[in-house]
C-alpha positions as CSV (number, residue, x, y, z in Angstrom):
1,M,159.4,56.4,65.1
2,I,158.9,54.1,62.1
3,R,155.1,54.1,62.7
4,K,155.1,57.9,62.7
5,L,156.9,58.0,59.4
6,L,154.5,55.5,57.9
7,V,151.5,57.7,59.0
8,L,153.1,60.8,57.6
9,Q,153.8,59.0,54.3
10,M,150.2,57.7,54.1
11,A,148.8,61.2,54.8
12,L,151.1,62.7,52.2
13,I,150.0,60.2,49.5
14,A,146.3,60.8,50.4
15,A,146.8,64.6,50.2
16,I,148.4,64.3,46.8
17,A,145.7,62.0,45.5
18,W,143.0,64.3,46.8
19,G,144.7,67.3,45.2
20,C,144.9,65.4,41.8
21,T,141.2,64.6,41.9
22,A,139.8,67.8,43.5
23,G,142.1,70.2,41.7
24,G,142.0,68.2,38.5
25,D,138.2,68.5,38.2
26,N,138.4,72.3,38.0
27,L,140.0,72.6,34.6
28,G,137.7,75.4,33.6
29,P,135.3,75.6,30.6
30,V,136.8,75.4,27.1
31,F,135.4,77.6,24.3
32,E,135.9,76.3,20.7
33,V,136.0,79.3,18.5
34,T,135.8,79.3,14.6
35,F,135.2,82.0,12.0
36,S,133.2,81.5,8.9
37,Q,134.8,81.1,5.5
38,E,132.0,83.4,4.2
39,L,133.7,86.3,6.0
40,I,137.1,85.7,4.3
41,D,138.8,82.7,2.9
42,Q,142.2,83.6,4.3
43,A,144.2,83.0,7.5
44,Q,144.0,85.7,10.1
45,D,146.2,87.2,12.8
46,G,144.9,89.2,15.7
47,R,143.6,89.4,19.3
48,L,140.7,87.1,20.1
49,V,138.6,88.5,23.0
50,L,136.0,86.3,24.6
51,M,133.4,88.1,26.7
52,L,130.8,86.9,29.2
53,S,128.0,89.1,30.6
54,K,125.0,88.7,32.8
55,D,123.7,92.1,31.7
56,E,121.4,92.0,28.7
57,S,121.1,95.7,28.3
58,A,123.9,95.9,25.7
59,E,126.2,93.6,23.8
60,P,129.1,92.2,25.9
61,R,131.7,94.0,23.6
62,F,130.3,97.4,24.9
63,Q,130.4,96.4,28.5
64,I,134.1,96.0,29.2
65,S,135.3,98.9,31.2
66,D,137.5,100.0,34.1
67,G,134.6,100.6,36.4
68,P,132.7,98.3,38.8
69,A,130.0,97.6,36.2
70,T,132.4,95.8,33.8
71,Q,131.6,92.4,32.6
72,L,134.1,89.5,32.0
73,A,136.7,89.4,29.2
74,F,139.5,86.9,28.3
75,G,142.1,87.4,25.5
76,I,144.5,85.3,23.5
77,D,146.7,86.0,20.4
78,V,146.0,84.1,17.2
79,E,148.3,83.7,14.2
80,N,147.6,82.1,10.9
81,W,144.1,81.2,12.0
82,E,142.3,79.4,9.2
83,P,138.6,79.6,8.5
84,G,136.8,76.8,10.2
85,Q,139.8,75.9,12.3
86,K,139.0,75.6,16.1
87,V,140.9,78.0,18.4
88,L,140.5,77.1,22.1
89,V,140.0,79.7,24.7
90,D,140.4,78.0,28.1
91,A,141.7,78.6,31.7
92,E,145.1,79.7,30.3
93,A,143.6,82.8,28.7
94,F,144.4,86.0,30.6
95,G,141.2,87.4,32.1
96,Y,139.8,90.7,33.5
97,P,138.5,91.3,36.1
98,I,138.7,87.6,36.9
99,R,142.1,86.2,35.9
100,S,141.0,82.7,34.8
101,L,137.9,81.1,33.3
102,K,138.1,78.4,36.0
103,D,137.4,81.0,38.6
104,I,134.1,82.4,37.3
105,E,130.8,81.7,38.8
106,A,128.6,79.0,37.3
107,G,125.5,80.1,35.6
108,E,124.0,81.6,32.4
109,Y,125.9,84.2,30.5
110,Y,125.6,86.1,27.2
111,L,128.6,85.0,25.2
112,Q,130.3,87.1,22.5
113,V,133.7,86.7,20.9
114,L,135.5,89.3,18.8
115,L,138.6,89.2,16.6
116,N,140.6,92.4,16.4
117,R,142.3,91.8,13.2
118,Y,146.1,92.5,12.7
119,E,148.0,93.4,9.5
120,T,151.7,92.8,8.9
121,Y,153.8,96.0,8.9
122,N,157.3,96.0,7.3
123,L,159.0,99.0,8.7
124,K,161.9,100.9,7.1
125,D,164.3,99.8,10.0
126,G,163.6,96.1,9.2
127,R,161.2,95.3,11.9
128,V,158.2,93.1,10.9
129,L,155.2,93.7,13.2
130,K,151.7,92.5,13.5
131,L,149.4,95.4,14.4
132,P,145.8,96.5,14.3
133,P,145.4,99.3,11.7
134,D,142.9,102.0,12.2
135,K,139.9,101.8,9.9
136,G,138.4,105.3,10.4
137,E,137.0,104.6,13.8
138,G,139.8,105.9,16.0
139,Q,141.2,102.5,17.2
140,Q,138.0,101.3,18.9
141,W,138.4,97.5,19.0
142,N,134.7,96.9,19.6
143,R,133.6,99.1,16.7
144,K,136.4,98.7,14.2
145,P,135.2,98.0,10.6
146,G,136.4,94.6,9.4
147,N,136.6,93.0,12.9
148,F,134.8,89.7,13.2
149,Y,132.3,88.8,15.9
150,N,129.2,86.8,16.7
151,V,125.8,87.9,17.8
152,P,125.6,87.3,21.5
153,I,124.3,83.9,22.5
154,K,123.1,82.6,25.9
155,V,125.1,79.8,27.3
156,N,125.4,77.9,30.6
157,V,128.9,78.0,31.8
158,D,130.4,75.5,34.3
159,P,133.8,76.7,35.8
160,K,134.7,73.1,36.4
161,G,134.7,72.2,32.7
162,G,132.7,71.6,29.5
163,N,133.1,72.6,25.9
164,I,131.1,75.4,24.2
165,A,131.3,76.2,20.6
166,V,130.9,79.6,19.0
167,N,131.3,80.7,15.4
168,L,132.2,84.3,14.3
169,D,130.0,85.1,11.3
170,Q,129.6,88.9,11.6
171,E,131.8,91.6,10.3
172,I,131.6,95.3,11.4
173,P,130.8,97.4,8.4
174,P,132.8,100.3,7.0
175,I,132.2,103.8,8.3
176,E,130.8,106.4,5.9
177,A,133.0,109.4,5.4
178,P,131.6,112.7,6.8
179,A,130.1,115.1,4.4
180,D,131.6,118.7,4.0
181,T,129.3,121.7,4.8
182,K,129.7,125.4,4.2
183,Y,131.8,125.8,7.3
184,I,133.3,122.3,8.0
185,K,135.8,120.7,5.5
186,H,137.6,117.4,5.7
187,I,141.0,116.8,4.1
188,Q,143.4,113.9,3.8
189,M,147.1,114.3,3.0
190,K,149.7,111.6,2.3
191,S,152.6,112.1,4.6
192,E,155.9,111.3,2.9
193,M,157.8,111.2,6.2
194,L,155.4,108.7,7.8
195,S,155.0,106.6,4.6
196,E,158.7,106.1,4.4
197,W,159.0,105.2,8.1
198,W,156.1,102.7,8.1
199,G,156.8,101.2,4.7
200,R,153.3,101.8,3.5
201,D,151.2,104.9,2.6
202,V,150.2,106.8,5.7
203,Y,147.7,109.7,5.6
204,L,147.1,112.6,8.0
205,G,143.7,114.2,8.1
206,A,142.0,117.2,9.5
207,N,138.5,118.5,10.2
208,I,138.6,122.2,9.4
209,L,136.3,124.9,10.6
210,I,136.7,127.8,8.2
211,P,136.0,131.4,9.1
212,H,132.7,133.1,8.5
213,G,133.1,135.3,5.4
214,F,135.9,133.2,3.9
215,D,134.7,133.3,0.3
216,E,133.7,137.0,0.5
217,H,137.1,138.1,1.7
218,P,139.7,136.5,-0.6
219,E,142.3,139.0,0.6
220,A,142.2,137.8,4.2
221,R,144.8,135.5,5.7
222,Y,144.0,133.8,9.0
223,P,145.6,132.7,12.3
224,L,145.4,129.0,12.9
225,M,144.0,127.3,16.0
226,I,145.0,123.7,16.5
227,F,142.5,121.9,18.8
228,H,144.3,118.7,19.9
229,G,142.4,115.7,21.2
230,H,141.3,112.2,20.5
231,F,140.4,111.0,17.0
232,P,137.7,113.3,15.6
233,Y,135.2,111.8,13.1
234,T,134.1,115.3,12.1
235,F,134.3,118.7,13.7
236,G,132.4,118.5,16.9
237,G,130.5,121.0,19.0
238,F,129.4,123.1,16.0
239,R,125.8,123.0,14.9
240,E,124.0,125.2,12.4
241,D,120.5,124.2,13.4
242,P,118.9,124.9,16.7
243,P,118.5,121.9,19.1
244,D,116.2,119.2,17.9
245,P,112.8,119.9,19.5
246,D,111.9,116.2,19.4
247,M,114.9,115.0,21.2
248,E,114.3,112.9,24.3
249,P,116.4,114.1,27.2
250,D,119.0,111.6,28.4
251,F,120.7,111.3,31.7
252,S,124.4,112.0,32.1
253,A,125.7,109.7,34.9
254,R,129.0,111.5,34.9
255,F,127.5,114.9,35.7
256,G,124.2,113.8,37.3
257,I,122.2,115.9,34.8
258,N,119.0,115.2,32.9
259,G,118.9,116.4,29.3
260,Y,122.7,116.7,28.8
261,N,122.2,115.7,25.1
262,I,120.1,118.8,24.7
263,I,122.6,121.0,26.5
264,Q,125.3,119.8,24.1
265,Q,123.2,120.8,21.1
266,E,122.4,124.1,22.6
267,E,126.1,124.8,23.2
268,A,127.0,123.7,19.7
269,H,124.4,126.0,18.2
270,N,125.5,128.9,20.4
271,F,129.0,128.4,19.0
272,Y,127.7,128.6,15.5
273,T,125.9,131.8,16.4
274,Q,129.1,133.4,17.8
275,W,131.2,132.1,14.9
276,T,128.9,133.8,12.3
277,G,128.2,136.9,14.4
278,P,129.7,140.3,14.2
279,N,133.0,141.2,15.9
280,F,134.1,137.6,16.3
281,P,137.8,136.9,15.5
282,R,138.0,135.2,12.2
283,Y,140.3,132.1,12.7
284,I,140.8,128.7,11.1
285,V,140.2,126.0,13.6
286,I,141.5,122.4,12.9
287,E,141.2,119.1,14.6
288,I,143.8,116.6,13.4
289,Q,143.3,113.0,12.5
290,H,146.5,111.0,13.2
291,P,145.5,107.5,14.4
292,T,148.3,104.9,14.6
293,P,148.2,101.1,15.0
294,Y,148.7,101.8,18.8
295,Y,146.0,104.4,19.6
296,D,143.4,106.8,18.2
297,D,146.2,109.4,17.9
298,S,150.0,109.6,17.8
299,Y,150.4,112.1,20.7
300,A,151.8,114.5,18.0
301,V,155.4,113.9,18.7
302,N,158.2,111.9,17.2
303,S,158.8,108.5,18.8
304,A,160.7,105.3,18.3
305,N,157.7,103.1,18.0
306,Q,155.3,105.3,15.9
307,G,157.6,107.4,13.7
308,P,158.0,111.1,13.1
309,Y,154.4,112.2,13.7
310,G,155.6,115.5,15.3
311,D,157.6,116.5,12.3
312,A,154.9,115.3,9.9
313,I,152.2,117.3,11.5
314,T,154.3,120.5,12.0
315,Y,156.2,120.5,8.7
316,E,153.8,118.7,6.3
317,L,150.2,118.9,7.4
318,I,149.9,122.3,9.0
319,P,151.6,124.1,6.0
320,H,149.4,122.2,3.7
321,I,146.3,123.4,5.5
322,E,147.5,127.0,5.6
323,E,148.2,126.9,1.9
324,M,144.7,125.5,1.2
325,F,142.8,127.8,3.4
326,R,144.9,131.0,3.4
327,G,146.5,130.7,6.7
328,I,149.2,133.3,7.7
329,G,151.7,130.5,8.0
330,E,154.0,131.9,10.7
331,G,154.8,130.7,14.2
332,W,153.2,133.7,16.0
333,S,149.9,133.0,14.2
334,R,149.5,129.4,15.3
335,F,148.0,128.4,18.6
336,L,147.6,125.1,20.4
337,Y,144.9,124.0,22.9
338,G,143.2,120.8,24.0
339,G,142.3,118.7,27.0
340,S,143.5,115.4,28.5
341,T,145.5,113.7,25.6
342,G,145.0,116.9,23.7
343,G,146.3,118.9,26.7
344,W,149.5,116.9,26.9
345,E,150.0,117.3,23.1
346,A,149.4,121.0,23.2
347,L,152.1,121.4,25.8
348,A,154.5,118.9,24.4
349,V,154.3,120.3,20.9
350,Q,154.9,123.9,22.2
351,I,157.9,122.7,24.1
352,K,159.4,120.6,21.3
353,Y,158.7,123.1,18.5
354,P,158.8,126.5,20.4
355,D,159.4,128.7,17.3
356,E,156.5,127.1,15.3
357,Y,153.6,128.1,17.7
358,G,152.6,131.3,19.4
359,A,151.1,129.8,22.7
360,T,149.6,126.8,24.2
361,F,146.6,126.2,26.5
362,A,146.8,122.8,28.0
363,A,143.8,121.7,30.0
364,C,143.8,118.6,32.3
365,P,146.9,117.3,30.5
366,D,148.1,113.7,30.7
367,P,151.0,113.4,33.1
368,I,153.4,116.2,32.3
369,D,155.9,115.2,35.0
370,F,156.7,111.5,35.5
371,Q,157.5,112.0,39.2
372,A,153.7,112.1,39.2
373,Y,152.8,109.6,36.5
374,T,149.2,109.7,37.9
375,V,150.1,108.3,41.4
376,V,153.4,106.7,40.5
377,D,156.9,108.2,40.7
378,I,158.5,106.1,37.9
379,Y,162.0,107.1,39.2
380,K,161.7,106.2,42.8
381,D,158.8,103.6,43.1
382,K,159.7,100.0,42.4
383,N,156.1,98.8,41.7
384,A,153.3,100.7,40.0
385,Y,150.4,98.7,41.3
386,F,151.1,98.6,45.1
387,L,152.6,100.8,47.8
388,E,155.9,99.6,49.1
389,S,155.4,97.7,52.3
390,E,156.9,94.6,54.0
391,N,153.6,93.5,55.6
392,K,150.6,94.7,53.5
393,K,149.6,95.0,49.9
394,T,147.8,98.3,49.3
395,P,146.7,98.9,45.7
396,R,147.4,102.2,44.0
397,P,144.2,104.0,42.9
398,G,143.5,104.6,39.2
399,H,140.2,106.5,39.0
400,R,138.3,108.5,41.5
401,D,135.4,111.0,41.6
402,Y,135.5,114.5,43.0
403,L,134.8,113.1,46.5
404,G,137.7,110.7,46.3
405,H,135.7,107.5,45.8
406,I,137.8,105.0,44.0
407,S,136.2,103.0,41.1
408,S,139.3,101.2,39.7
409,T,143.0,100.6,40.5
410,L,146.1,100.9,38.3
411,E,146.4,97.1,38.3
412,E,142.8,96.6,37.1
413,M,143.2,99.2,34.4
414,N,146.3,97.7,33.1
415,H,145.0,94.1,33.3
416,R,142.0,95.2,31.2
417,E,144.4,96.4,28.5
418,L,146.4,93.1,28.7
419,V,143.2,91.2,27.9
420,L,142.6,93.5,24.8
421,G,146.2,93.2,23.5
422,S,149.6,91.9,24.2
423,K,152.8,93.7,23.3
424,G,151.2,97.1,23.8
425,R,148.6,96.5,21.2
426,S,145.4,97.1,23.2
427,G,144.8,100.6,21.7
428,Q,144.2,101.9,25.2
429,Q,145.7,104.6,27.4
430,W,148.6,103.0,29.3
431,D,149.7,101.2,26.2
432,I,149.9,104.3,24.1
433,W,152.0,106.1,26.6
434,E,154.5,103.2,26.3
435,A,154.2,103.3,22.5
436,T,155.0,107.0,22.5
437,Y,157.5,107.3,25.3
438,S,159.4,104.0,25.3
439,P,162.4,102.8,23.3
440,V,161.9,99.8,21.0
441,G,161.9,96.6,23.0
442,E,163.8,93.4,22.2
443,D,160.8,91.9,20.4
444,G,160.4,95.0,18.2
445,Y,157.4,96.3,20.1
446,P,157.4,99.1,22.7
447,A,159.5,98.4,25.7
448,R,157.5,98.0,28.9
449,L,157.9,100.6,31.5
450,W,156.6,98.0,34.0
451,D,155.6,94.4,33.9
452,K,152.0,94.4,32.8
453,I,151.1,91.6,35.1
454,T,153.1,92.4,38.3
455,G,153.6,96.2,38.0
456,D,157.4,96.0,38.5
457,I,159.0,99.1,37.0
458,N,162.0,98.9,34.7
459,P,164.4,101.8,35.7
460,D,166.2,101.8,32.3
461,V,163.0,102.5,30.5
462,A,162.1,105.1,33.1
463,E,165.3,106.9,32.4
464,Y,164.6,106.9,28.6
465,W,161.2,108.4,29.3
466,K,162.8,111.1,31.5
467,E,165.2,112.4,29.0
468,N,162.8,112.3,26.0
469,Y,159.2,112.9,27.1
470,D,159.1,114.0,30.8
471,L,158.0,117.6,30.0
472,G,158.6,118.8,33.6
473,H,162.2,117.4,33.4
474,I,162.8,118.9,29.9
475,L,161.7,122.3,31.1
476,R,164.0,122.2,34.1
477,R,166.9,120.8,32.1
478,D,166.7,123.2,29.2
479,W,165.0,126.4,30.5
480,E,168.1,128.5,31.1
481,S,169.9,127.3,28.0
482,G,167.4,129.1,25.7
483,L,164.2,127.2,25.9
484,G,162.7,129.5,28.6
485,E,163.2,132.6,26.5
486,K,161.4,130.9,23.6
487,L,158.5,129.9,25.8
488,K,158.1,133.1,27.8
489,G,154.4,134.1,27.8
490,K,153.3,131.0,25.9
491,I,152.5,128.4,28.6
492,H,149.0,128.2,30.1
493,I,147.9,125.1,32.1
494,Y,144.6,124.3,33.7
495,C,143.5,121.3,35.8
496,G,140.8,120.3,38.3
497,D,142.3,119.7,41.7
498,M,140.1,116.5,41.9
499,D,140.9,115.3,38.4
500,N,139.6,111.7,38.1
501,Y,143.1,110.4,37.0
502,Y,145.1,112.4,39.5
503,L,146.6,114.5,36.6
504,N,146.8,117.6,38.9
505,N,149.7,116.0,40.7
506,A,152.0,116.5,37.8
507,V,150.7,120.0,37.2
508,Y,151.7,120.9,40.8
509,L,155.3,119.9,40.1
510,V,155.5,121.9,36.8
511,E,153.8,124.9,38.4
512,E,156.3,124.9,41.2
513,F,159.2,125.1,38.7
514,L,157.5,127.8,36.5
515,E,156.6,130.0,39.4
516,N,160.0,129.8,41.0
517,T,162.3,130.2,38.0
518,T,163.3,133.8,37.1
519,N,165.8,133.3,34.3
520,P,163.4,134.1,32.7
521,Y,160.1,134.1,34.5
522,Y,157.6,132.1,32.4
523,E,154.9,135.0,32.3
524,G,152.1,132.4,31.7
525,E,149.3,131.0,33.7
526,V,148.5,127.8,35.8
527,D,145.1,127.6,37.4
528,Y,143.0,125.0,39.2
529,G,139.3,124.2,39.5
530,D,138.1,123.6,43.0
531,R,136.8,120.0,43.3
532,A,136.7,120.0,39.4
533,E,137.0,116.6,37.7
534,H,138.5,115.7,34.4
535,C,138.5,117.7,32.1
536,W,138.4,121.3,33.6
537,N,139.7,123.9,31.1
538,G,140.3,127.0,33.3
539,D,136.7,128.4,33.2
540,Q,136.0,129.6,36.8
541,E,132.6,130.9,36.0
542,N,130.8,127.9,34.6
543,P,130.4,124.3,35.8
544,N,132.6,121.7,34.2
545,Y,129.8,120.2,32.2
546,I,129.4,123.5,30.4
547,A,133.0,124.6,30.3
548,R,134.2,121.5,28.6
549,L,131.9,122.4,25.6
550,R,133.5,125.7,25.2
551,Y,137.1,125.2,24.3
552,N,136.9,126.9,21.0
553,T,135.4,130.1,22.4
554,F,136.9,130.2,25.9
555,Y,140.5,130.6,24.8
556,L,139.9,133.0,21.9
557,P,140.0,136.3,24.0
558,K,143.3,135.1,25.5
559,I,144.7,134.2,22.1
560,L,143.6,137.6,20.7
561,N,145.5,139.4,23.5
562,I,148.7,137.3,22.7
563,I,148.4,138.2,19.0
564,E,148.2,141.9,19.8
565,R,151.2,141.5,22.2
566,D,153.5,139.3,20.2
567,A,152.8,139.8,16.5
568,P,155.9,141.1,14.8
569,V,156.0,144.6,13.4
570,G,154.4,144.6,9.9
571,A,152.5,141.4,10.6
572,D,149.0,140.9,9.2
573,T,146.7,141.5,12.1
574,K,144.0,143.3,10.2
575,S,142.9,141.4,7.1
576,W,141.1,138.8,9.2
577,R,139.4,141.3,11.5
578,Y,136.2,142.0,9.4
């Protein structure tokens, strides 16, 4: 017996010793990162993202994605980082799609490091936050003016160890403001509401397509079309010149089409031809610029983490535009439409401000019912990343094509965001949903709906989402107490039944309520595109790659019918029909 114990003890000591040597050898490479004093002689805060790529077709900063072609990225926060001071990125840095640097393959890589710089915000409520401001690029971390980076260098990386030095000596230059044209104008307006809330000057902007004949008809006053969507640099899809005859056709991998760049120019020129042609309704069309430190737009509603954007847009910006460009300025004459983010915004704004807008056309909207938050029921599911099971671990899908082929999971998509920013600061999709829908967390940043690493759902945060931003729940809760009467005839929703992000799941739930409620019946429209991907807009006659370019013309006949139906007696329905 004693002999057996001695043998076991010796084996245990040998195992511990082997573990210390074998495991201890694999500490992972260490990257020593500095930034040049020539860039700025001042300490910096921000998110440092280190990227490794074996693909030399583009800089690594443009190769971090949700899909299978993604390259490697690792992120850490930095505070008070002085010029010339070494910051170490090592095996403890959170990585995507490989969690740790010590687990990567040995070999040659192109190395690039980027600092997404933060500024300090002193909010009216006393919070002091460090956040990445938008610099006119729409919260694109890899293109943001002022961010530091290095020209990619080829390095040999050994996952067992070794030090590699890299110096950030490049700065992304400012973006030139777009120029006005005869039909497209660009405005900026300081928002008093948002400036007070954020403790600094905050501006809202808009790209404005003015009606043909605007100057020749000074007596005309116009209905207003609000085209919601992601940050627009200038008004897109409108081209006065015919397509460039010298343009080399490109290939759209998404649609499997050669020459899609030429098709886009053709459609943009066709829109111009219609806009300036006879018998076309004369409207004002606007695209709003409302980026925040959390995303390329605010989601156009009031929120605990971003401030009163809904009120600022509805009660400050839109009246300002209507005054500048002779809008009619009444709720029946304002219309909302958009796709994806813009689809959710178009529906949410109509629901939250039912008297201020005449109708909404929401295409492929972000989840409008959180029982189907893509493929997660945030009220019943305990974990967002995996199906509940005692004996297996099945990942929940995040992105598919029209045949159902999966290219990323929810866990992968969220882990990519965590590399790009902690505390909801990635500037990406899942983080902006939290910044919009969540209460303020204990650390002053948006409260997490689920643990970003594990996917475990917080039911208290889910309940807050439900009562404030679950559009399906709000419709069911408030319909018979007056909301339904205000929205009758105003709701139009469209979605492909093979939406890449499973957004059709939530539309089914909202449609079920709308079609089955009779007090009052909603008198709107919900429609689906057969095998249509993101972002189908209701056009049953054209393929998605064409329909998605025609938002501004596809909805106009429907809007004209609503104006003729709902405009109050004595309203101006004639001055703009020249």
